[in-house]
Amino acid sequence: MAEQFSFFETKEPKKTQKEIDIERLTFLKKELKRHNKLYHTLDNPEISDQEYDVLFKELVALENQYPELITKDSPTQKIGGEVLSFLATQKHRLRMYGLDNVFSLEEYEAFLQKGKNYFIKENPYKELSTITLDTWWADPKLDGLAAEIIYENGELVMALTRGDGEEGEVITSAVRTIRNVPQHLGENLPFTRLEVRGEVLMLKKDFEKLNEKQKKLNQKTFANPRNAAAGSLRQLDTRITAERKLIFLAYGVGQVIIPQAEDEIGLSLWKTQEALMQGLSKLGFAISKESELCKNSQQALNFCEKMETIRDTLPYELDGVVYKVNNRLVQQVLAFTARSPRFAIAWKFSSRKAETILKAITIQVGRTGVLTPVAELEPVSIGGVMVSRATLHNEEELKALDVRVGDTVLVQRAGDVIPDILSVNLEKRPDNSVPYEFPTFCPVCQSKAVKLKDEAAWRCVNIDCPAQKLQGIIHFVSKAGLDIIGVGEKWVEKLVEIGRVKNIADLFTVTVKELLVFEGMGEVSANKFVDSLNEAKHTATLNRFISALGIRLVGEQTAKTLAQAFENIDDLANASVDKLITLQDIGPEVASSIKNYFLSSERQEVITRLKEYGLNPQRQEVVAQKETALTGKTILFTGTLSKPRQEFEKQAEEAGAKLLSAVSKNLNYLVVGEKAGSKLEKAQKLGVQTLTEQEFLDLLK
Ligand code: IVH
C-alpha cells in the first residue's frame, strides 16, 4: 500500500537541532504569553503554577543557549500581567519586580550562593561584610494581588496594581474602600512621599461567603480567593469593591522621599527589612503575623515547612514563602536582574493540583437525598496526599465542565475540603467519549429523583431510601454531629449493611462481642466504639445533638439558635411553627422542616429510645453572644483613648474577646491610644497586630 502514496510524498529536509530549538523557543514564548494573560489579566488560569514554571524554565534554558534570540517581548524579560484596557494606567516610579522561585533547599542554597558571588564582586561598601548576607527576613507568600499605595504628605493620593511591572492600573477609589488601608498617616512625618507595597487579599471565609452569594444571585463564582480579590479590585464600580471584604497586607516599600536623603528607599529610616515592617505597622498598615528572621538556610527550611504545615489554619491563602535579605543596604547592593531581585526569592510550596484520568462518574446519595456526582479518579498524589475521588458538585457544574469518563482532568486539593476538578484537558480527550447523562432516578433505591424549584440538586425523596438512612447515621457520629471519634464510618456501613443498625438508636445497643465478628476489628477498637458512644451520652450538648439529628436545613448555626431557645429535645419537638419563626434566622421553610421532622412516628420512637439510653441533653445557660471579628481573640488596650479604658474593655469582652494584661506572643490585638509606650514597642517586636481606636470600633461592627 505504501507505494500507492509514494507519489505524493514530499521529502521534508531533516531539521537541524538549532531549527528544532528555535521552533520550540517560539512556541514557548507564545504559550507562556497566553498563560500570562489567562493568569494575570483574565484571572482564569488553565495550568498550575508548577506547570507554568516548567515551561518558563525551559524557555530560560533555551535563551541561555541562544542569547541572540532573546527579544524584548519575551516572557522572560517581562513580569507578566498585561494591563486591562478600561482602567487608567500610570507608570510606577520604581519598577515593581516579580520574584524568582525555588522549590527545594538545594535550589535555595544555589540562589544564596549566586547572591554571595555577586556581592563579593560588586559590593562598594568596605564596612559591609558577607556576614550581612546570613540574615533573611521570611514572610508568607500571600496569594492575592500586588498593589502600590502612594501617600503624599501623609495623605493617600493614588493606588496602582502591579500591571506589567512598569505601569499599573489606577485603582485608587477601589483601594480607598479597603477597610484596613489608612487614608492618612498622621502629622510630622519624616517623608514627603511614601509608596507602600503589599498584597490585596480576600480572606478564605469571605471568599466562601462571596461565592455562596454569587451562586444565590446566579452570578459567576470565583475559582479561588485570588481571583475573587482580583475581580473585586479591578472594578470600575467601586460600590462592588466596597461590598467585597478585601484586606491589604504590606510587605515593602517603593519610592520613599525624605528631604535631603541620598537614597529614595528610606534607608535612613529603616535599615533592615525587620525595621521597615515594624515601621509600616506603626504607621497603621497591617502586616502578616507569621514573619520571622532566619539566620541560616536550615532555619529558612524550617520556616517554609512550618508555614506549609499551618497553611490550612491561616485565614488567608498562601502559595509559598518569601525570603529577603534583612539588611536593606545589602538589598541595594544586590539589586535586580532583568526580571527579579537578587536579594529576594520565593520558595513555593509543592503544587496542590495534578492531572489524572477520570475513570468513572458515580452518584452519591446524601442524608437529605441530594444526588452528588463524584469523580472516581486514577489515584494521584497531590501535595503528598493520594487523591482518588473528587466532587463534581451537581448536574450544572458537571455540564459546565463537560467532563466525560476517560477525560484527563486537573484536580485541586485545598485543605480539608473534598478535592474538586478545575478543568478538562481537551487535547487528551479520547475520540469516542460521550457527554455524561445525569440520572433521573436514585441509584440506590431506584425511585424517581426530583429537582426542586430554585435548587441545583436532584434529590431522592423516598424517606425510606437506605442510602439516606446510612448517611444520616454517619452524620450523627460525624464532626458536624456528635463527633464520636471512636465510631468509624466504615463500621457504621458494615452494621447497616448486615441490618444490625437501622437507625441512630440502634447504634447504642451494639456490643463489643458483635463488633468483634467483623474482619479487621480488634478488641481495642471495639471497646472504643462502645465506650465512646456511652461517653457521648454524658458529654453531648443540646446544640450538637440537634445538629446531629440531621434535620433538613438545620445546620450547626441553626442548631445553636434552637439549643438556646428550648430546654431539651422534647421542648423543641413540641414547638409550634409560629414559635419557631420568631427565632433569629429561622424562616417558614426551616420551621416547617423542623416540624415535619418530629411528626414522623418512626423518629419519635427513635428519640424516645435515645432518652431511655441516657442521651437527653438539656439547655446550657449561656449568655447569648453573636459571633464577631473579636470572638475568641485576645486583646489589650494601651495609651490614652478617647473614653475611659474600662469602657473599651467592656465592649471587647461583650464581643467575645479575652483581655490580656501584658503583651505576649499570645496577644492578637493591641489597641493603641495616644502616647503609647513600652507595650507598643514590645508588640511591634513580637509582630503583634496593632489597631487604632477607630480600627477597633470598625472590628466591632
Ligand atoms: S516581595 C522585590 N513579599 O509575589 C520584591 N512579594 O512574584 C517583590 N508576594 O508580585 C515582592 N507575598 O504580589 C513580596 N511577602 C511577600 C509577598 C510577595 C506575596 C507576591 C507579590 C509579587 C509576587 C512576586
XYZ file of C-alpha atoms and ligand atoms in Angstrom:
725
model
C 0.000 0.000 0.000
C 2.800 2.363 0.791
C 3.864 2.555 -2.857
C 0.495 3.867 -3.852
C 1.081 7.024 -1.924
C 4.763 7.443 -2.509
C 3.787 9.559 -5.428
C 2.582 12.341 -3.197
C 5.306 12.167 -0.661
C 7.282 15.386 -0.383
C 10.580 14.641 1.275
C 10.989 17.225 4.029
C 14.618 18.127 4.592
C 15.734 16.977 8.034
C 15.701 19.833 10.546
C 18.867 20.804 12.380
C 18.861 20.773 16.176
C 19.052 24.547 16.142
C 15.953 24.793 13.983
C 14.085 22.456 16.316
C 15.197 24.572 19.280
C 14.098 27.787 17.617
C 10.706 26.323 16.860
C 10.323 25.229 20.450
C 11.508 28.600 21.710
C 8.954 30.430 19.577
C 6.234 28.078 20.726
C 7.184 28.537 24.396
C 7.134 32.307 24.101
C 3.681 32.256 22.579
C 2.358 29.712 25.025
C 3.746 31.496 28.089
C 2.298 34.789 26.888
C -1.067 33.128 26.540
C -0.841 31.708 30.084
C 0.317 35.056 31.439
C -2.757 36.667 30.048
C -5.016 33.919 31.381
C -3.489 34.238 34.830
C -2.862 37.921 35.304
C -5.436 39.615 33.141
C -8.336 37.232 32.847
C -7.989 35.653 36.323
C -8.690 32.323 34.692
C -5.552 30.130 34.683
C -5.525 26.921 32.653
C -2.405 25.367 34.138
C -0.902 25.115 37.600
C 1.911 27.425 38.745
C 4.275 24.470 38.660
C 3.422 23.593 35.092
C 3.976 27.234 34.212
C 7.350 27.185 35.935
C 8.427 24.103 33.998
C 7.671 25.827 30.680
C 9.297 29.025 31.896
C 12.494 27.284 32.949
C 12.660 25.521 29.588
C 12.467 28.878 27.824
C 15.166 30.357 30.085
C 17.436 27.403 29.275
C 16.909 27.817 25.529
C 17.508 31.552 25.722
C 20.712 30.963 27.656
C 21.820 28.721 24.827
C 20.865 31.214 22.113
C 21.118 34.667 23.723
C 20.826 36.290 20.298
C 17.203 35.106 20.214
C 16.140 36.960 23.356
C 13.592 39.554 22.343
C 12.276 42.393 24.433
C 8.799 40.957 24.425
C 9.897 37.528 25.645
C 8.051 36.424 28.815
C 11.471 36.052 30.470
C 12.019 39.787 30.087
C 8.588 40.763 31.328
C 6.846 40.199 34.576
C 3.508 39.144 33.190
C 0.156 40.714 33.719
C -0.977 42.881 30.891
C -2.872 45.974 31.670
C -6.655 45.927 31.497
C -7.743 48.471 28.935
C -10.650 50.057 30.715
C -8.829 51.343 33.794
C -6.492 54.308 33.521
C -2.831 53.427 33.799
C 0.125 55.062 35.458
C 3.860 54.380 35.388
C 5.474 53.163 38.594
C 8.289 55.459 39.702
C 10.286 52.396 40.712
C 9.612 49.226 38.788
C 7.607 46.556 40.634
C 9.619 43.398 40.167
C 8.387 39.851 40.429
C 10.203 37.126 42.340
C 12.115 34.125 41.114
C 11.067 30.782 42.543
C 12.845 27.901 44.201
C 11.246 24.609 45.179
C 13.869 22.930 47.374
C 16.701 23.515 49.827
C 19.271 22.854 47.082
C 17.746 25.474 44.831
C 17.508 27.906 47.738
C 21.166 27.409 48.627
C 22.167 27.820 44.990
C 20.289 31.127 44.992
C 22.141 32.219 48.164
C 25.471 31.289 46.639
C 24.795 33.241 43.444
C 23.906 36.278 45.558
C 27.079 35.929 47.601
C 29.260 35.710 44.479
C 27.628 38.799 43.057
C 28.015 40.653 46.354
C 31.709 39.839 46.668
C 32.281 41.248 43.197
C 30.052 44.312 43.324
C 29.938 45.499 46.942
C 31.297 49.071 47.085
C 30.977 49.433 50.871
C 34.002 48.233 52.839
C 32.076 48.185 56.104
C 29.566 45.663 54.694
C 30.883 42.148 55.144
C 29.393 38.957 53.705
C 28.114 38.152 57.223
C 25.285 40.559 56.455
C 24.131 38.020 53.866
C 23.340 35.467 56.559
C 20.203 37.038 57.959
C 16.982 36.809 55.965
C 13.519 38.123 56.674
C 10.934 35.418 55.997
C 7.356 36.245 55.044
C 4.439 34.135 53.909
C 3.945 34.483 50.152
C 0.457 35.876 50.111
C -1.666 34.719 47.235
C -3.501 37.851 46.242
C -2.804 40.830 44.063
C 0.200 43.122 44.364
C -0.640 46.781 44.865
C 1.201 50.014 45.496
C -0.443 52.659 47.641
C 1.028 56.133 47.382
C 0.954 58.765 50.124
C 1.935 62.404 49.609
C 2.404 64.403 52.787
C 0.691 61.673 54.718
C -2.439 61.525 52.539
C -3.417 58.606 50.318
C -3.277 60.052 46.808
C -3.111 57.078 44.481
C -3.086 53.296 44.301
C -1.871 51.113 41.450
C -1.848 47.462 40.551
C 1.477 45.939 39.547
C 0.351 45.654 35.919
C 3.367 44.707 33.826
C 5.758 45.987 36.468
C 6.496 49.218 34.606
C 2.983 50.519 34.535
C -0.076 49.637 36.612
C -3.783 50.274 36.605
C -5.108 53.107 38.715
C -7.242 51.583 41.447
C -7.297 54.497 43.890
C -11.033 54.563 44.579
C -11.200 50.783 44.881
C -8.328 50.775 47.395
C -9.948 53.554 49.410
C -12.790 51.141 50.149
C -10.435 48.606 51.769
C -11.053 48.962 55.449
C -7.598 48.292 56.778
C -5.846 50.739 54.446
C -5.058 54.001 56.271
C -6.241 57.120 54.439
C -3.931 59.418 56.455
C -0.629 58.605 58.048
C -0.532 61.415 60.593
C 1.403 64.617 61.069
C 5.103 65.468 61.156
C 6.155 62.587 59.011
C 9.821 62.335 58.026
C 8.930 61.587 54.394
C 7.004 63.655 51.870
C 6.181 60.688 49.682
C 5.779 57.062 50.634
C 4.865 54.206 48.326
C 3.704 51.208 50.322
C 3.674 47.877 48.554
C 1.772 44.815 49.543
C -0.882 42.317 48.665
C -4.626 42.808 48.381
C -6.371 39.665 49.572
C -9.681 38.163 50.326
C -9.813 36.029 53.460
C -10.860 32.433 52.883
C -14.045 32.831 54.909
C -15.085 35.943 52.995
C -14.340 34.214 49.706
C -16.647 31.361 50.633
C -19.385 33.758 51.657
C -18.983 35.689 48.416
C -19.298 32.549 46.300
C -22.394 31.496 48.212
C -23.907 34.861 47.487
C -22.913 34.806 43.832
C -24.476 31.363 43.494
C -27.715 32.563 45.021
C -27.798 35.511 42.642
C -26.987 33.217 39.728
C -23.760 35.109 39.109
C -20.265 33.957 38.269
C -18.464 32.287 41.150
C -14.702 32.575 41.606
C -12.247 29.699 41.435
C -10.171 30.874 44.413
C -9.704 33.844 46.763
C -7.021 35.329 44.500
C -9.330 35.526 41.534
C -12.088 36.854 43.741
C -9.770 39.587 45.070
C -8.655 40.465 41.544
C -12.203 40.548 40.233
C -13.275 42.737 43.131
C -10.401 45.172 42.912
C -10.405 45.792 39.194
C -13.934 47.123 39.263
C -14.947 50.372 37.719
C -17.912 50.359 40.049
C -16.280 50.695 43.454
C -19.566 50.087 45.239
C -18.977 46.466 44.318
C -15.421 46.589 45.670
C -16.687 48.091 48.898
C -19.124 45.216 49.411
C -16.434 42.612 48.935
C -14.303 42.304 52.005
C -10.771 42.905 50.842
C -7.759 43.458 53.052
C -4.293 44.816 52.388
C -1.151 43.373 53.951
C 2.007 45.423 53.446
C 5.333 43.737 52.661
C 7.585 46.537 51.466
C 8.006 49.985 50.029
C 8.637 51.537 46.639
C 9.835 55.096 46.488
C 10.312 56.951 49.776
C 11.190 60.621 49.508
C 12.887 62.099 52.554
C 14.122 65.681 52.139
C 17.915 65.724 51.958
C 18.239 61.952 51.951
C 20.649 60.392 49.475
C 18.584 57.380 48.605
C 14.949 57.037 47.566
C 14.003 53.918 49.534
C 14.040 55.326 53.069
C 17.315 53.732 54.160
C 17.917 56.314 56.855
C 14.569 55.469 58.467
C 14.597 51.701 58.144
C 17.955 49.976 57.882
C 16.614 46.441 57.913
C 13.587 44.697 56.474
C 12.560 43.929 60.036
C 12.675 47.622 60.980
C 10.795 48.526 57.806
C 7.994 46.106 58.632
C 7.755 47.447 62.170
C 7.745 50.966 60.795
C 4.889 50.171 58.413
C 2.959 48.558 61.207
C 3.462 51.636 63.353
C 2.118 53.780 60.535
C -1.073 51.737 60.672
C -0.527 49.105 57.989
C -1.438 45.506 58.655
C 1.443 43.084 58.159
C 1.429 39.313 58.366
C 1.929 37.999 61.872
C 3.869 34.929 60.842
C 7.047 36.635 59.598
C 10.369 35.676 61.188
C 14.093 36.324 60.916
C 16.126 33.344 59.669
C 19.823 33.169 60.477
C 20.754 30.263 58.180
C 19.297 28.084 55.460
C 18.240 25.419 57.959
C 16.062 27.996 59.707
C 14.716 29.075 56.322
C 13.793 25.464 55.573
C 12.128 25.164 58.976
C 10.097 28.292 58.331
C 8.956 27.008 54.957
C 7.986 23.636 56.421
C 6.192 25.253 59.317
C 4.178 27.507 57.037
C 3.272 24.611 54.777
C 2.021 22.692 57.823
C -0.079 25.501 59.255
C -1.170 26.726 55.826
C -4.743 25.483 56.138
C -5.218 27.022 59.558
C -4.339 30.520 58.344
C -7.183 32.862 57.413
C -5.678 33.662 54.008
C -4.242 31.647 51.139
C -0.515 31.450 50.638
C 1.394 29.586 47.967
C 4.853 29.681 49.466
C 7.193 31.827 51.495
C 9.387 34.799 50.579
C 12.900 35.497 51.881
C 14.515 38.925 51.718
C 17.995 39.744 52.895
C 17.410 41.678 56.089
C 19.967 44.445 55.621
C 18.430 46.968 53.215
C 21.762 48.437 52.127
C 22.725 44.924 51.082
C 19.428 44.747 49.196
C 20.565 47.817 47.312
C 23.944 46.301 46.507
C 22.443 43.046 45.278
C 19.817 44.927 43.229
C 17.933 43.313 40.346
C 18.435 41.151 37.298
C 16.305 41.956 34.248
C 13.394 40.243 35.883
C 13.712 39.898 39.610
C 15.628 40.943 42.708
C 18.858 39.188 43.689
C 18.042 39.937 47.324
C 14.692 38.178 47.494
C 13.315 34.824 46.476
C 10.038 32.927 46.673
C 10.129 29.356 47.917
C 6.978 27.844 46.531
C 5.061 25.018 48.174
C 4.612 21.916 46.087
C 1.596 22.161 43.854
C -1.784 21.090 45.093
C -3.054 20.429 41.632
C -2.379 17.464 39.415
C -3.629 15.847 36.249
C -5.161 12.421 36.269
C -7.713 10.299 34.448
C -11.392 10.212 35.282
C -12.294 6.538 35.430
C -15.984 6.821 36.235
C -18.678 9.133 37.485
C -20.723 7.741 40.355
C -23.659 9.222 42.208
C -23.610 9.564 45.974
C -26.867 9.872 47.882
C -26.596 12.231 50.837
C -28.563 12.139 54.076
C -31.150 14.584 52.741
C -31.405 12.665 49.467
C -29.257 15.013 47.380
C -27.612 13.202 44.474
C -23.991 14.312 44.203
C -21.903 13.284 41.210
C -18.481 12.003 42.245
C -15.416 11.679 40.026
C -13.666 8.345 40.511
C -10.066 9.040 39.592
C -6.921 7.189 38.747
C -5.214 7.727 42.134
C -2.760 10.618 42.043
C -0.546 12.196 44.687
C -1.320 15.882 45.226
C 0.960 17.733 47.616
C 1.717 14.482 49.456
C -1.841 13.144 49.718
C -3.271 10.392 47.499
C -6.475 11.502 45.846
C -8.823 9.061 44.141
C -12.153 10.868 44.335
C -13.297 14.405 43.731
C -16.673 16.058 43.909
C -18.406 17.218 40.763
C -20.908 19.188 42.889
C -24.109 18.937 40.851
C -25.532 18.484 37.386
C -24.997 22.113 36.386
C -21.329 22.200 37.321
C -20.757 18.876 35.666
C -22.339 20.177 32.469
C -20.390 23.427 32.624
C -17.131 21.464 32.813
C -18.411 18.990 30.187
C -16.358 16.386 31.954
C -16.567 12.878 30.492
C -15.447 9.431 31.530
C -11.949 8.854 30.106
C -11.016 12.546 30.274
C -7.744 13.805 31.664
C -8.686 16.306 34.350
C -6.886 18.843 36.528
C -7.660 18.057 40.164
C -7.201 20.507 43.006
C -6.890 19.764 46.693
C -7.246 22.583 49.197
C -7.093 21.966 52.917
C -9.667 19.668 54.391
C -12.227 20.233 51.688
C -13.130 17.495 49.227
C -10.912 17.774 46.133
C -12.565 19.143 43.039
C -11.933 19.319 39.331
C -10.711 22.575 37.841
C -10.652 21.777 34.160
C -10.589 19.154 31.452
C -7.579 18.756 29.191
C -9.415 18.653 25.868
C -6.278 17.787 23.933
C -6.154 14.469 25.717
C -9.868 13.636 25.286
C -10.416 10.189 23.720
C -12.199 10.263 20.361
C -15.023 8.033 21.443
C -16.011 9.958 24.588
C -19.655 10.829 25.158
C -21.250 13.517 27.324
C -22.429 12.339 30.735
C -26.165 11.874 31.223
C -27.270 12.733 34.737
C -29.571 10.017 36.129
C -33.179 10.883 36.896
C -33.585 8.149 39.497
C -31.899 7.302 42.786
C -29.114 4.811 42.091
C -29.694 3.112 45.460
C -33.475 2.724 45.869
C -34.319 3.284 42.179
C -37.109 5.715 42.997
C -37.593 8.709 40.711
C -35.412 11.698 41.578
C -36.874 15.201 41.610
C -35.373 18.606 41.095
C -36.899 21.136 43.443
C -37.546 24.668 42.292
C -34.588 27.010 42.887
C -32.260 24.126 43.660
C -29.319 22.961 41.604
C -29.530 19.447 43.009
C -31.530 16.391 42.117
C -32.942 14.652 45.161
C -34.203 11.226 46.077
C -37.363 11.955 48.080
C -38.024 8.432 49.306
C -37.545 8.765 53.074
C -37.033 5.017 53.310
C -34.081 5.174 50.914
C -31.340 3.029 52.530
C -28.617 5.379 51.313
C -30.205 8.354 53.070
C -30.561 6.329 56.247
C -26.926 5.259 56.184
C -25.720 8.818 55.562
C -27.972 10.058 58.358
C -26.366 7.644 60.821
C -22.874 8.549 59.620
C -23.754 12.217 60.042
C -24.930 11.584 63.604
C -21.470 10.441 64.713
C -19.514 12.770 62.385
C -17.809 16.066 63.221
C -20.910 18.018 62.233
C -22.911 15.833 64.602
C -21.869 14.456 67.999
C -18.277 13.985 66.813
C -17.961 10.478 68.264
C -14.385 9.701 67.265
C -14.408 6.022 68.227
C -17.210 5.182 65.796
C -15.665 4.916 62.335
C -17.704 5.364 59.164
C -16.509 2.011 57.853
C -18.026 0.099 60.793
C -21.277 2.009 60.624
C -21.536 0.978 56.962
C -20.975 -2.666 57.868
C -23.516 -2.630 60.690
C -26.099 -1.067 58.403
C -25.254 -3.471 55.599
C -25.954 -6.548 57.718
C -29.155 -4.966 59.045
C -27.914 -4.767 62.636
C -28.249 -0.963 62.740
C -31.298 0.628 61.145
C -31.303 3.958 62.963
C -29.232 6.039 65.364
C -30.778 4.468 68.452
C -29.637 1.009 67.331
C -26.024 2.221 67.493
C -26.243 2.417 71.294
C -27.215 -1.247 71.566
C -24.255 -2.649 69.650
C -21.979 -4.786 71.864
C -18.252 -5.437 71.778
C -18.944 -9.085 71.025
C -20.998 -8.247 67.975
C -18.319 -5.927 66.651
C -15.546 -8.496 67.028
C -17.211 -10.611 64.355
C -16.085 -8.123 61.701
C -12.825 -8.848 59.971
C -10.242 -6.232 60.856
C -11.998 -5.188 64.078
C -9.787 -5.637 67.129
C -10.631 -5.579 70.801
C -9.250 -2.107 71.334
C -11.318 -0.584 68.537
C -14.436 -2.488 69.539
C -14.196 -1.246 73.129
C -13.522 2.257 71.933
C -16.621 2.093 69.730
C -18.894 1.154 72.611
C -17.183 3.366 75.206
C -17.252 6.479 73.079
C -20.991 6.086 72.492
C -21.512 5.721 76.236
C -19.380 8.748 76.862
C -21.374 10.798 74.351
C -24.479 10.285 76.468
C -22.881 12.488 79.114
C -20.877 14.899 77.024
C -23.339 15.709 74.215
C -24.644 19.251 74.304
C -28.116 20.146 73.147
C -26.896 22.082 70.121
C -24.657 19.243 68.923
C -27.488 16.791 69.480
C -29.894 18.865 67.382
C -27.294 19.270 64.674
C -26.578 15.510 64.783
C -30.204 14.619 64.018
C -29.649 15.908 60.507
C -32.920 17.807 60.168
C -33.094 19.271 56.664
C -31.996 22.938 56.614
C -30.768 22.780 60.225
C -27.006 23.213 60.207
C -24.655 23.846 63.103
C -25.573 27.527 63.364
C -29.334 26.981 63.413
C -28.842 24.166 65.911
C -27.113 26.665 68.230
C -30.041 29.065 67.958
C -32.507 26.282 68.729
C -30.441 24.986 71.648
C -30.629 28.393 73.270
C -34.366 28.703 72.766
C -35.503 25.283 74.010
C -34.964 23.288 77.187
C -34.383 19.922 75.539
C -35.341 17.858 72.509
C -38.955 17.320 73.651
C -39.386 21.032 74.090
C -38.158 21.552 70.519
C -40.286 18.716 69.139
C -43.408 20.296 70.652
C -42.670 23.822 69.445
C -45.141 25.352 67.017
C -44.140 26.809 63.675
C -45.274 30.194 64.997
C -42.884 29.955 67.902
C -40.046 28.733 65.685
C -40.235 31.597 63.223
C -39.823 34.146 65.979
C -36.234 32.926 66.364
C -33.300 34.572 64.691
C -32.515 33.285 61.177
C -35.390 30.808 61.209
C -37.871 31.356 58.398
C -41.045 29.466 57.488
C -39.177 26.910 55.396
C -36.764 25.921 58.168
C -39.582 25.969 60.718
C -41.739 23.604 58.693
C -38.782 21.323 58.041
C -38.270 21.055 61.834
C -41.947 20.442 62.404
C -42.051 17.740 59.722
C -39.056 16.004 61.177
C -40.694 15.456 64.542
C -44.068 14.458 63.036
C -42.695 11.120 61.892
C -43.704 8.407 64.372
C -40.594 6.428 63.477
C -38.384 9.339 64.520
C -40.400 9.906 67.690
C -39.740 6.315 68.612
C -36.012 6.697 67.967
C -35.850 9.788 70.163
C -37.772 8.053 72.966
C -35.267 5.216 72.853
C -32.296 7.609 72.869
C -33.682 9.211 76.022
C -34.101 5.801 77.618
C -30.483 5.026 76.896
C -29.488 8.257 78.634
C -28.948 10.637 75.738
C -31.096 13.630 76.598
C -29.017 16.800 76.798
C -30.515 19.848 78.441
C -30.063 23.504 77.591
C -26.894 25.078 78.897
C -27.167 28.520 80.344
C -25.052 30.658 78.095
C -25.044 34.330 77.543
C -26.383 34.910 74.086
C -23.469 36.112 72.096
C -23.137 36.888 68.443
C -20.018 35.834 66.585
C -17.907 38.933 65.915
C -14.484 39.574 64.447
C -13.217 39.556 68.032
C -14.771 36.287 69.195
C -12.070 34.171 70.780
C -9.391 36.804 70.168
C -7.103 38.212 72.830
C -6.814 41.965 73.186
C -5.108 44.638 75.249
C -5.537 48.430 75.362
C -2.718 50.884 75.860
C -2.136 54.628 75.740
C -4.704 57.392 76.081
C -8.024 56.621 74.455
C -10.990 58.915 73.788
C -13.063 57.269 76.545
C -12.110 55.518 79.799
C -10.268 52.299 79.073
C -12.799 50.219 81.028
C -15.475 51.134 78.535
C -13.447 49.738 75.658
C -12.586 46.668 77.665
C -16.256 46.023 78.334
C -17.077 46.396 74.645
C -14.318 43.968 73.724
C -15.470 41.388 76.254
C -19.056 41.671 75.099
C -17.832 40.965 71.588
C -16.282 37.721 72.834
C -12.670 38.870 73.203
C -10.434 37.910 76.121
C -8.492 40.640 77.886
C -4.806 40.063 78.491
C -2.796 42.035 81.000
C 0.528 42.097 79.190
C 1.944 41.925 75.685
C 2.984 38.438 74.689
C 3.032 36.211 71.627
C -0.458 35.093 72.571
C -1.862 38.564 72.078
C -3.917 39.027 68.905
C -4.547 42.772 69.059
C -3.018 45.705 70.854
C -5.280 48.755 70.641
C -3.056 51.790 70.716
C -4.122 55.183 72.001
C -2.035 58.324 72.187
C 1.335 58.332 73.953
C 1.590 54.564 73.923
C 4.866 53.430 75.424
C 6.669 50.167 76.070
C 3.678 47.939 75.342
C 3.572 49.223 71.774
C 7.291 48.708 71.371
C 7.089 45.164 72.644
C 4.077 44.383 70.441
C 5.967 45.547 67.393
C 8.950 43.476 68.317
C 6.743 40.409 68.584
C 4.809 41.274 65.441
C 1.500 41.580 67.318
C -1.127 43.370 65.245
C -1.848 46.883 66.470
C -5.130 48.697 65.992
C -6.110 52.325 66.307
C -9.204 53.112 68.331
C -11.161 53.549 65.100
C -9.975 50.224 63.695
C -11.050 48.528 66.890
C -14.500 50.124 66.624
C -14.692 49.051 62.983
C -13.978 45.471 64.019
C -16.962 45.568 66.368
C -19.335 46.426 63.563
S 8.254 40.980 47.743
C 11.202 42.907 45.165
N 6.869 39.717 49.614
O 4.607 37.693 44.943
C 10.263 42.176 45.998
N 6.077 39.633 47.367
O 6.236 37.047 42.288
C 8.989 41.886 45.309
N 4.004 38.388 47.118
O 4.222 40.467 42.874
C 7.913 41.320 46.064
N 3.747 37.860 49.222
O 2.483 40.101 44.650
C 6.958 40.021 48.300
N 5.737 38.693 51.348
C 5.833 38.995 50.055
C 4.877 38.572 49.116
C 5.048 38.913 47.775
C 3.234 37.777 48.001
C 3.711 38.446 45.665
C 3.758 39.828 45.111
C 4.691 39.780 43.957
C 4.803 38.312 43.695
C 6.190 38.020 43.208
